[in-house]
Coordinates of C-alpha atoms and ligand atoms in Angstrom, one line a residue:
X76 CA 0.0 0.0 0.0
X77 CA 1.2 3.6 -1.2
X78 CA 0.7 6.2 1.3
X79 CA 0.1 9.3 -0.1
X80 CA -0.2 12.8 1.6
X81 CA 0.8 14.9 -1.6
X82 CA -1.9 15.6 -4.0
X83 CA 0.5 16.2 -7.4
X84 CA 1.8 12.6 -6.5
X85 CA -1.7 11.4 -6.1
X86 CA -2.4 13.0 -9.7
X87 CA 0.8 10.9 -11.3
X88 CA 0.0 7.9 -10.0
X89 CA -3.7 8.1 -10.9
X90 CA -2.2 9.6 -15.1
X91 CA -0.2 5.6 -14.8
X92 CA -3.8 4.1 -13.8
X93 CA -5.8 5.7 -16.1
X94 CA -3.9 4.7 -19.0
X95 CA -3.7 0.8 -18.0
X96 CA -7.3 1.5 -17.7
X97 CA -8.0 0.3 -14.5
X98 CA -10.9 0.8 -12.4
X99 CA -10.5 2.8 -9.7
X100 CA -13.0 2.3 -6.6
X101 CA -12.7 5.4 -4.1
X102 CA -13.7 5.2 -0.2
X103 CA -13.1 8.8 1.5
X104 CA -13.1 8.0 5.4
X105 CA -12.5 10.4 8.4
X106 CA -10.0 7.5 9.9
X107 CA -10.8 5.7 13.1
X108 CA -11.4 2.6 10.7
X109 CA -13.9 0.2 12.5
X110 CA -15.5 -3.3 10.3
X111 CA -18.1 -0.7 8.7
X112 CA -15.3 1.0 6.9
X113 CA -13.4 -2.3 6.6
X114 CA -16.7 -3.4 4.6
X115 CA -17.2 -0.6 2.4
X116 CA -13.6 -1.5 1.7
X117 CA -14.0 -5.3 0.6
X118 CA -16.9 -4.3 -1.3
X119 CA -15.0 -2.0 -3.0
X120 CA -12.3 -4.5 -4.1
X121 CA -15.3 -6.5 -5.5
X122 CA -15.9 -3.6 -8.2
X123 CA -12.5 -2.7 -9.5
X124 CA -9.1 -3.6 -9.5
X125 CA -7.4 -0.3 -7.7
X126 CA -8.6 0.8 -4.3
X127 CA -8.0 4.0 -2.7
X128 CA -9.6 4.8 0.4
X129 CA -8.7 8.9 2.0
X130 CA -8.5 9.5 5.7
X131 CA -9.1 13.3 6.2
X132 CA -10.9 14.5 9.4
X133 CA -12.7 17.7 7.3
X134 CA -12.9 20.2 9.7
X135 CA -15.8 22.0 7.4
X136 CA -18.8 19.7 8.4
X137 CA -18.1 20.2 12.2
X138 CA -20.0 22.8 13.7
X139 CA -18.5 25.2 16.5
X140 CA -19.6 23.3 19.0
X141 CA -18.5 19.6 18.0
X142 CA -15.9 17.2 18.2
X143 CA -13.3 18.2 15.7
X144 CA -10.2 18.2 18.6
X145 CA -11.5 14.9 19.8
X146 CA -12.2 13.0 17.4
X147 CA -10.7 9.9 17.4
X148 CA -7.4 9.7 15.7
X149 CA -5.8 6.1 15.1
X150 CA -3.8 6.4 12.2
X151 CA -1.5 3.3 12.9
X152 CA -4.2 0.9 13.4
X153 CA -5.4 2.2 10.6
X154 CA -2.7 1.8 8.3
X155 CA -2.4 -1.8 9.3
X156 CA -6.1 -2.5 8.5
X157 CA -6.2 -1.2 5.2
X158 CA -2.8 -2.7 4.3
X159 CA -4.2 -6.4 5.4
X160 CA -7.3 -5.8 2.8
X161 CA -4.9 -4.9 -0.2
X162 CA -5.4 -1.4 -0.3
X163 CA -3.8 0.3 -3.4
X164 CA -3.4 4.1 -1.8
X165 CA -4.3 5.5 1.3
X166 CA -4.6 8.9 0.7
X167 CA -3.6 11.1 4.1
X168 CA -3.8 14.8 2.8
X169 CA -3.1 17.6 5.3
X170 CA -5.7 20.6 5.7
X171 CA -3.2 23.3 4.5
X172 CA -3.4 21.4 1.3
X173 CA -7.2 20.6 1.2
X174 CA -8.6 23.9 2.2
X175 CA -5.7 26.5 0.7
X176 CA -7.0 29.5 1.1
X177 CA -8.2 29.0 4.7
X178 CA -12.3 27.5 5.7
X179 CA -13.7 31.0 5.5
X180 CA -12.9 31.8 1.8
X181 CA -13.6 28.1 0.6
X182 CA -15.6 28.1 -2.1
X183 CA -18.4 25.0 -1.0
X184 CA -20.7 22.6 -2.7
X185 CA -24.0 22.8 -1.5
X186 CA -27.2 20.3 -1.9
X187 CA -30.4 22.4 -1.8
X188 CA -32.8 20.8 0.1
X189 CA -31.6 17.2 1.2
X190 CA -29.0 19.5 3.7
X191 CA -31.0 20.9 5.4
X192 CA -33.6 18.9 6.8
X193 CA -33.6 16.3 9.5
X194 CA -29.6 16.2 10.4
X195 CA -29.3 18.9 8.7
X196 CA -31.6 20.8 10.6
X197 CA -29.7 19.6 14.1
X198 CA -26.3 20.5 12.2
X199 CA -26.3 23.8 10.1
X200 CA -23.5 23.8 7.4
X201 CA -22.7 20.0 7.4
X202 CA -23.9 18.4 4.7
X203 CA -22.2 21.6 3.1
X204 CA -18.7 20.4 4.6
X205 CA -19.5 16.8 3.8
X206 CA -20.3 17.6 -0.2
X207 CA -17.6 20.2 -0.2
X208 CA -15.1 17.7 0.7
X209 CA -16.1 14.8 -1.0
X210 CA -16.5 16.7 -4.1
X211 CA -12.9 17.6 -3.8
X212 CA -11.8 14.2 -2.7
X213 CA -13.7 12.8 -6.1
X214 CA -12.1 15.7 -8.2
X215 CA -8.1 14.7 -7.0
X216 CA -8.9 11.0 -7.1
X217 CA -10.9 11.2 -10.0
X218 CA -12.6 7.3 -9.0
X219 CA -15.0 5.5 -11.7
X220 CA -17.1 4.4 -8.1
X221 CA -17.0 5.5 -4.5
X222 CA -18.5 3.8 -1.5
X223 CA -20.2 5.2 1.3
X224 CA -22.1 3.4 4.3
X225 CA -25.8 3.6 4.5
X226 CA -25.8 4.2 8.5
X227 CA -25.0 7.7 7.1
X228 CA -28.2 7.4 5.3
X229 CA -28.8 11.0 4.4
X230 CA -24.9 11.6 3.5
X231 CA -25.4 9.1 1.1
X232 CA -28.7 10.9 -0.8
X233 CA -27.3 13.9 -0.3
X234 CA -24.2 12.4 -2.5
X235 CA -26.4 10.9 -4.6
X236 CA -28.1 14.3 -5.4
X237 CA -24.7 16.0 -5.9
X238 CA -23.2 13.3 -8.7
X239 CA -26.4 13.6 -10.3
X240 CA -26.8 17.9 -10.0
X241 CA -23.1 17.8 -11.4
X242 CA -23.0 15.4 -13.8
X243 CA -20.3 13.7 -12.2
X244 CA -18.7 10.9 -13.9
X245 CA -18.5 7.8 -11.6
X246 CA -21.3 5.8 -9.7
X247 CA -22.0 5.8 -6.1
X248 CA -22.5 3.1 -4.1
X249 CA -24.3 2.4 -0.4
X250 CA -22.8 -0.6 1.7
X251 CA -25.4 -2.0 4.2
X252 CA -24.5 -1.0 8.1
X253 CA -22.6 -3.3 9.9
X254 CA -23.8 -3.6 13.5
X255 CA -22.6 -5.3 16.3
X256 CA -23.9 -8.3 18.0
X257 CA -26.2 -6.6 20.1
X258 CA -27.9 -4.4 17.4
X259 CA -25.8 -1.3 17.7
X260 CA -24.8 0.4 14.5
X261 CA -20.9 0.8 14.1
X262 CA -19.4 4.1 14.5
X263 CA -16.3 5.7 15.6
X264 CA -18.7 8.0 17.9
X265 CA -19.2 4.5 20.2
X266 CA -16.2 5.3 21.6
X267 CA -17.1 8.1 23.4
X268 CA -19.5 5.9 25.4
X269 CA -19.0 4.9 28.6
X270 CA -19.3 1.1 29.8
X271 CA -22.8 1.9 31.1
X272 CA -24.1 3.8 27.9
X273 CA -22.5 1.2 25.8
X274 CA -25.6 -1.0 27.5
X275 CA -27.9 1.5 26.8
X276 CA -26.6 2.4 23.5
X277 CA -28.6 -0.5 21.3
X278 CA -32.0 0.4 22.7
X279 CA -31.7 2.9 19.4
X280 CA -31.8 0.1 16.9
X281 CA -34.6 -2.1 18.8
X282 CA -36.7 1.2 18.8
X283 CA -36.9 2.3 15.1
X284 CA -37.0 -1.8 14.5
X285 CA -40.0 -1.8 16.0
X286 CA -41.7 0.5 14.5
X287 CA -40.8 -0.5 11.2
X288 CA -42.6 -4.0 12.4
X289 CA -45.4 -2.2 13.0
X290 CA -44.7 -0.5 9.4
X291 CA -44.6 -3.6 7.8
X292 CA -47.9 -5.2 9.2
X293 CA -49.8 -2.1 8.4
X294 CA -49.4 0.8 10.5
X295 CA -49.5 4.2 8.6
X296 CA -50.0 6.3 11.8
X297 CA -46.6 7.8 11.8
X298 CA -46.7 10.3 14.2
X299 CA -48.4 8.2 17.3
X300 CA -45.4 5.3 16.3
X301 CA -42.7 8.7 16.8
X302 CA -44.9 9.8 20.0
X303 CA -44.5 6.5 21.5
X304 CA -40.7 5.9 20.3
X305 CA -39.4 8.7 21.5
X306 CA -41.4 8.1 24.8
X307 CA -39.0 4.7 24.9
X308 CA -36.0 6.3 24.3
X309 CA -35.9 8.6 27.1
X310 CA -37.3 5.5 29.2
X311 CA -34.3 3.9 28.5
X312 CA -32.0 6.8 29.4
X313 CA -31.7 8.8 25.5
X314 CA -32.3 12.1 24.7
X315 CA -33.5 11.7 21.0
X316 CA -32.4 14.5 18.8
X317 CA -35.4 12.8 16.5
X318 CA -37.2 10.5 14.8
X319 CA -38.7 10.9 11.2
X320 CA -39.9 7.9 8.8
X321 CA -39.5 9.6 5.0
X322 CA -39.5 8.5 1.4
X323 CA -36.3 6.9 1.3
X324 CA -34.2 8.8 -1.9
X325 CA -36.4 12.4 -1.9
X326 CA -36.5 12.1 2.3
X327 CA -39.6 14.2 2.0
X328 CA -42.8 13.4 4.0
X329 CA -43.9 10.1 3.0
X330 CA -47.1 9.6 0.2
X331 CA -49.2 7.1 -0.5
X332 CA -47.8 6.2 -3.7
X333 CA -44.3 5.0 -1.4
X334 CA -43.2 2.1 -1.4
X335 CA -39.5 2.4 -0.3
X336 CA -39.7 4.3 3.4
X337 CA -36.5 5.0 5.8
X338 CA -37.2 5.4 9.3
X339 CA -34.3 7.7 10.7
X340 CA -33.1 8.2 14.2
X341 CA -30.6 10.3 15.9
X342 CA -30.4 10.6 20.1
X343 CA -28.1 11.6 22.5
X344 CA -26.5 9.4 25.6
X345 CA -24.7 12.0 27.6
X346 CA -22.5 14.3 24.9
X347 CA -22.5 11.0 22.3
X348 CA -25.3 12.2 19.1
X349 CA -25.8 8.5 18.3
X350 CA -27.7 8.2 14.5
X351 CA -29.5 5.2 13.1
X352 CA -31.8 4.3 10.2
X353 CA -33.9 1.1 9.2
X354 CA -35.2 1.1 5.7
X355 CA -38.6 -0.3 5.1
X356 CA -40.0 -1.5 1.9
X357 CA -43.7 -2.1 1.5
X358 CA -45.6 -4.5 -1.1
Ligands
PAF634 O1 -18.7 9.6 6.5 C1 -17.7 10.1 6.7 O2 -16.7 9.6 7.3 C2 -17.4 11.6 6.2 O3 -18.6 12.3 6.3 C3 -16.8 11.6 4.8 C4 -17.8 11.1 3.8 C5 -15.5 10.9 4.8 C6 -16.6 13.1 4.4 O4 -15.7 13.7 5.3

């Protein structure tokens, strides 16, 4: 595996690839590599025969009050990972190089819309940072097909909506969550949680999993299954941020006509904004 922090290397070596026509699978990651990212890796290796996966935490989709100092850094662990699953490049580029001119002047990509409802209601200006920097990450690595997880539900429609608005060459793909064994979606956020909020942690999953049960057999009363959801949650010691069951690629309200639902969740334990989703399709 190449480790790459220079963006003008990054451009060579991707000229050598592009004329051996190879396919070039991208997945852009903010480090602290746990099996989710691992997965969107494999998969990746599936669809083409050079992988590059970026570890670059953006500072532009952290708002003023957020994690940016603390999040977890484990750069060693994570070279190691990505070297055992074959990993072409890892691209490490530094945020002198990524945002030149400083955050404030950056010139950004923004989704109308998809950014700012539900997360992006709780967190102005993300989505922003998030399709700013993957934009830029897509224009230096220049990938046929990137890879993104689908616990990030909305990141990955708002992506969607991006590649589409800008005609971007290269398809987009959504890996399927990878949970542990007790329910609780992997993220690099769980370590925040203490041993006694870990326990509390999958009541999350169980929640929206019930109610898309009750979605499944019938129920269309959305608002009493959110009432009563959000009633568990605190029961079990959460403080949910909220709960919204949409159309699954517009995110809007849901209609009758839908038959593809996603029932989205995000709640705090403590200072830990834990996110989930459950998508529900219906006959
Ligand atoms: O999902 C993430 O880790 C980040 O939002 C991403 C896509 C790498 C952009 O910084």
């Amino acid at each position: 595996m190449q480790i790459i922090t220079d963006i003008t290397q990054l451009r060579e070596l991707r000229r050598t690839w592009q004329s051996a026509k190879e396919a070039i699978a991208f997945v852009p990651t903010m480090g602290n590599l746990h099996q989710g990212h691992l997965a969107l890796v494999a998969e990746a290796k599936k669809h083409a025969s050079k992988v590059v996966v970026s570890i670059f935490v953006n500072p532009l989709q952290f708002g003023p009050d957020e994690d940016l100092d603390a999040y977890p850094r484990t750069i060693e662990q994570d070279k190691s990972s990505l070297e055992r699953l074959g990993v072409d490049i890892l691209f490490m580029p530094s945020v002198s190089d990524i945002y030149p001119r400083g955050l404030e002047q950056q010139t950004f990509v923004e989704v109308p819309g998809l950014s700012y409802m539900i997360c992006g209601a709780s967190r102005p200006g993300h989505f922003r940072g998030v399709a700013t920097i993957v934009c830029k990450l897509f224009n230096m690595v220049q990938p046929n097909m990137a890879f993104f997880g689908e616990k990030d539900f909305q990141q990955l429609q708002v992506i969607k909506a991006m590649v589409t608005d800008l005609s971007m060459n290269l398809s987009i793909h959504g890996v399927a969550t990878m949970r542990e064994s007790d329910g609780l979606a992997m993220s690099s956020r769980n370590n925040y949680l203490s041993q006694e909020q870990r326990k509390i942690a999958p009541r999350l999953y169980e929640v929206i999993s019930d109610m898309a049960s009750a979605i499944e057999k019938g129920r269309r009363d959305f608002s009493v299954l959110i009432v009563g959801a959000r009633q568990q949650l605190v029961e079990a010691g959460l403080k949910p941020d909220y709960i919204e069951v949409r159309a699954a690629e517009s995110l809007l309200q849901v209609g009758h006509e839908d038959k593809h639902l996603v029932i989205l969740a995000a709640a705090f334990l403590g200072k830990t904004r834990l996110i989930d989703n459950i998508q529900v399709k219906l006959n």
